[in-house]
Coordinates of N, CA and C in Angstrom, one line a residue:
A1 N 39.5 41.2 -8.1 CA 37.9 41.2 -6.8 C 37.6 41.4 -8.6
I2 N 38.1 41.2 -10.0 CA 37.5 40.7 -11.1 C 37.7 39.3 -10.8
T3 N 38.7 38.9 -10.6 CA 39.3 37.6 -11.0 C 37.4 35.7 -10.1
A4 N 37.7 37.6 -8.7 CA 36.7 36.8 -7.9 C 35.4 36.7 -8.1
L5 N 34.9 37.9 -9.4 CA 33.6 37.8 -9.3 C 33.9 36.6 -10.9
L6 N 34.1 37.1 -11.6 CA 34.3 35.6 -12.5 C 34.1 34.3 -11.9
L7 N 35.0 34.1 -11.1 CA 34.7 32.6 -10.3 C 33.6 32.3 -9.6
A8 N 32.8 33.7 -9.3 CA 31.7 33.4 -8.3 C 30.6 33.2 -9.4
L9 N 30.5 34.3 -10.9 CA 29.6 33.7 -12.1 C 29.7 32.4 -12.6
V10 N 31.2 31.8 -12.8 CA 31.3 30.4 -13.3 C 30.5 29.6 -12.4
I11 N 30.8 29.7 -10.9 CA 30.4 28.7 -10.4 C 28.5 28.9 -9.9
A12 N 28.4 29.8 -10.1 CA 26.6 30.2 -10.7 C 26.2 29.5 -11.7
T13 N 27.0 29.7 -12.7 CA 26.3 29.4 -13.7 C 26.1 27.4 -13.6
A14 N 28.0 26.7 -13.4 CA 27.4 25.6 -13.0 C 27.1 24.5 -12.0
S15 N 26.5 25.6 -11.4 CA 25.4 25.3 -9.7 C 24.1 25.4 -10.7
A16 N 23.7 25.9 -11.5 CA 22.3 26.2 -12.0 C 22.0 24.6 -12.9
F17 N 22.9 24.3 -13.1 CA 22.4 23.0 -14.3 C 22.3 22.0 -13.2
T18 N 23.4 21.7 -12.2 CA 23.2 20.7 -11.2 C 22.9 20.4 -10.0
G19 N 21.6 21.7 -10.4 CA 20.8 21.5 -8.8 C 21.6 22.3 -7.5
T20 N 23.3 22.4 -7.3 CA 23.5 22.4 -6.1 C 23.2 23.6 -5.7
P21 N 23.1 23.8 -4.7 CA 23.1 25.3 -3.6 C 24.0 26.2 -3.9
L22 N 23.9 27.9 -4.5 CA 25.1 28.1 -4.3 C 25.6 29.2 -3.4
Q23 N 27.2 28.6 -2.7 CA 27.2 29.4 -1.5 C 28.7 29.9 -1.7
L24 N 28.6 31.6 -1.5 CA 29.9 32.6 -1.8 C 30.4 32.8 -0.3
S25 N 29.5 32.7 0.6 CA 30.5 32.8 1.6 C 30.1 31.7 2.5
R26 N 31.1 31.7 3.6 CA 31.7 30.5 4.7 C 30.3 30.9 5.6
P27 N 29.9 29.6 5.9 CA 29.1 30.3 7.3 C 30.2 30.4 8.4
S28 N 29.8 31.5 9.6 CA 30.5 31.4 10.5 C 29.9 30.4 12.1
V29 N 30.8 30.9 13.3 CA 31.0 30.1 14.0 C 30.0 30.4 14.7
A30 N 29.5 31.6 14.8 CA 28.5 31.5 15.4 C 27.0 31.7 15.0
A31 N 27.0 31.5 13.9 CA 26.0 31.4 13.1 C 25.1 29.6 13.2
S32 N 26.6 28.9 13.4 CA 26.1 27.6 13.3 C 25.7 26.8 14.7
H33 N 26.0 27.6 15.6 CA 25.7 27.5 17.3 C 24.4 28.3 17.7
S34 N 23.6 29.2 17.3 CA 22.9 30.4 17.2 C 21.4 29.2 18.5
T35 N 21.1 30.4 18.6 CA 19.9 30.1 20.1 C 18.6 29.5 19.5
R36 N 18.7 30.4 17.8 CA 17.0 30.0 17.3 C 16.7 28.4 17.4
S37 N 15.4 28.7 17.6 CA 14.8 27.2 17.4 C 15.2 25.9 16.0
T38 N 15.0 24.9 16.7 CA 15.5 24.2 15.0 C 14.2 23.5 14.6
L39 N 12.9 24.2 14.9 CA 12.1 23.5 14.3 C 11.6 23.4 12.7
V40 N 10.9 22.0 12.7 CA 10.6 21.8 11.3 C 8.8 21.5 11.1
M41 N 8.6 21.6 9.9 CA 7.2 21.1 9.6 C 6.5 20.1 9.6
R42 N 5.9 19.6 10.6 CA 5.6 18.2 9.7 C 4.0 17.8 9.9
E43 N 4.4 16.9 9.3 CA 2.9 16.7 9.4 C 1.6 16.3 10.5
R44 N 0.2 17.1 9.9 CA -0.9 16.7 10.7 C -1.0 14.9 10.8
K45 N 0.3 14.5 11.9 CA -0.3 13.1 11.7 C -0.1 12.2 13.2
C46 N -1.0 11.6 13.8 CA -0.8 11.1 14.9 C 0.7 10.3 15.1
D47 N 1.2 10.4 15.8 CA 3.0 9.6 15.8 C 3.0 8.1 16.6
L48 N 1.5 7.4 17.0 CA 0.9 6.2 17.9 C -0.2 5.4 16.5
L49 N -1.1 6.4 16.1 CA -1.7 5.5 15.3 C -1.9 6.1 13.5
G50 N -1.0 6.9 13.2 CA -0.6 7.3 12.0 C -1.9 7.7 11.1
K51 N -3.2 7.9 12.1 CA -4.2 9.1 11.9 C -4.2 9.9 11.2
K52 N -4.5 10.5 10.0 CA -4.3 11.7 9.5 C -5.4 12.4 8.7
A53 N -5.2 13.5 8.4 CA -6.9 14.7 8.1 C -7.9 13.7 6.9
N54 N -8.9 14.2 6.9 CA -10.2 13.6 6.2 C -10.2 14.1 5.3
R55 N -9.8 14.2 3.7 CA -9.8 15.5 3.0 C -10.9 14.8 2.1
K56 N -11.7 13.8 2.1 CA -12.7 13.8 1.6 C -14.5 14.2 1.8
A57 N -14.0 15.3 3.0 CA -15.2 15.1 3.7 C -16.3 16.2 2.9
R58 N -17.9 16.4 3.4 CA -18.5 17.1 2.1 C -19.0 18.2 3.0
V59 N -19.5 19.0 2.8 CA -20.0 20.0 3.4 C -21.5 20.6 2.3
V60 N -22.6 20.0 2.9 CA -23.8 20.3 1.8 C -24.7 21.3 2.4
T61 N -24.5 22.6 2.1 CA -24.9 23.8 2.4 C -26.6 23.7 2.0
F62 N -26.9 25.4 1.7 CA -28.7 25.5 1.9 C -28.8 24.6 0.9
S63 N -28.1 26.0 -0.3 CA -29.1 25.5 -2.3 C -28.6 24.0 -2.1
H64 N -27.8 23.1 -1.3 CA -27.4 21.9 -1.8 C -26.8 22.0 -3.0
K65 N -25.4 22.6 -2.4 CA -24.0 22.5 -3.2 C -23.1 21.6 -2.7
R66 N -22.3 20.7 -2.8 CA -21.5 19.9 -1.6 C -19.9 20.2 -2.3
I67 N -20.2 21.1 -1.2 CA -18.5 21.3 -1.6 C -17.4 20.9 0.1
H68 N -16.3 20.5 -0.4 CA -15.2 19.6 0.0 C -14.4 20.3 1.2
K69 N -14.5 19.5 2.0 CA -12.9 20.3 3.4 C -12.9 19.1 4.0
V70 N -11.7 19.7 4.8 CA -10.9 18.9 5.6 C -11.0 18.8 7.2
Q71 N -11.6 17.7 7.5 CA -11.5 17.0 8.6 C -10.4 16.9 9.7
Q72 N -9.2 18.7 10.4 CA -7.8 17.9 10.9 C -8.1 16.4 12.4
V73 N -7.5 16.0 12.1 CA -6.5 15.0 13.6 C -6.9 16.1 14.7
N74 N -7.5 15.5 15.8 CA -7.3 16.1 17.0 C -6.1 15.8 17.4
L75 N -4.9 16.8 17.5 CA -3.9 16.7 17.9 C -3.4 16.8 19.1
Q76 N -2.6 16.4 19.7 CA -2.3 17.3 21.3 C -0.7 16.3 21.5
W77 N 0.3 17.0 22.6 CA 1.2 17.4 22.4 C 1.1 16.7 24.2
K78 N 1.3 15.2 23.9 CA 1.6 14.8 25.6 C 2.8 14.0 26.0
R79 N 3.3 14.0 27.2 CA 4.6 13.6 27.2 C 3.9 12.0 28.0
F80 N 4.9 10.8 27.8 CA 4.1 9.2 28.1 C 6.1 9.2 28.9
Y81 N 6.0 8.3 29.8 CA 7.3 8.1 29.9 C 7.8 7.1 29.4
S82 N 8.9 6.2 28.9 CA 9.3 5.1 27.8 C 9.9 4.0 28.9
D83 N 10.2 3.2 29.0 CA 10.6 2.1 30.0 C 12.1 1.8 29.2
D84 N 11.6 1.3 27.8 CA 12.8 0.9 26.9 C 13.7 2.6 27.0
L85 N 13.5 3.5 27.1 CA 14.7 4.4 27.0 C 14.8 5.0 28.1
G86 N 14.4 4.7 29.1 CA 14.4 5.5 30.4 C 14.1 6.6 31.0
R87 N 13.4 7.1 30.0 CA 12.7 8.9 30.0 C 11.6 9.0 29.7
Q88 N 11.0 10.2 29.8 CA 10.3 10.6 28.9 C 10.3 11.1 28.0
V89 N 8.6 10.8 27.0 CA 8.9 11.1 25.7 C 7.9 11.7 24.6
R90 N 8.3 13.0 24.3 CA 7.1 13.9 23.9 C 6.5 13.4 22.9
L91 N 5.2 13.2 22.5 CA 5.1 12.5 21.2 C 3.2 13.7 21.0
R92 N 2.9 13.5 20.0 CA 2.3 14.2 19.1 C 0.9 12.8 18.5
L93 N 0.0 13.4 19.4 CA -1.0 12.0 19.5 C -2.2 12.7 19.2
S94 N -3.0 11.3 18.5 CA -4.7 11.5 18.3 C -5.8 11.6 19.5
T95 N -6.6 12.4 20.0 CA -7.0 11.5 21.2 C -7.3 10.6 21.2
K96 N -7.3 9.6 20.0 CA -7.3 7.7 19.7 C -6.6 7.8 20.9
G97 N -5.7 8.2 20.1 CA -4.0 7.9 20.4 C -4.0 7.8 22.0
I98 N -3.9 8.9 22.8 CA -3.9 9.0 24.2 C -5.1 8.3 24.6
K99 N -6.2 7.9 24.7 CA -7.1 6.6 24.8 C -6.1 4.9 24.9
T100 N -6.1 4.7 23.8 CA -4.9 3.6 23.7 C -4.1 3.1 24.6
V101 N -3.3 4.4 25.0 CA -2.0 3.9 25.5 C -2.5 3.8 27.1
N102 N -3.3 5.4 27.5 CA -4.8 4.7 28.2 C -4.8 3.3 29.3
K103 N -5.1 2.9 27.7 CA -5.7 1.2 27.8 C -4.9 0.3 27.9
Y104 N -3.7 0.5 27.4 CA -3.2 -0.1 27.6 C -1.7 -0.6 27.9
G105 N -1.8 0.8 29.3 CA -0.6 1.0 30.5 C 0.7 2.0 29.7
S106 N 1.2 2.4 28.4 CA 2.2 2.9 28.3 C 2.7 2.3 26.9
I107 N 3.4 2.6 26.2 CA 4.0 3.6 24.9 C 5.1 2.7 24.6
D108 N 5.4 1.2 25.4 CA 6.5 0.4 24.8 C 5.6 -1.2 24.1

């Protein structure tokens, strides 16, 4: 038990300087096949046009102070059929991007 603690201490001090994460216990097989969602935080950006938030917007108050605010892009989840892939693709598009797809008829 003492040798295991000393080994863990040596590994912890070595990994603290190299930047590698310390992993004392082995991951279980059940944890790797969990039913939890694998959602990842994404940037609020249009997948088609690349539109991002306007961070330079300003609001002028009654006392004429200029306060910066962020104007977010109007993003919508939309499914489109891809001819190249032969299946439906779910994209996060701005409303301008949706109009562009409707105008040209396809995402391909």
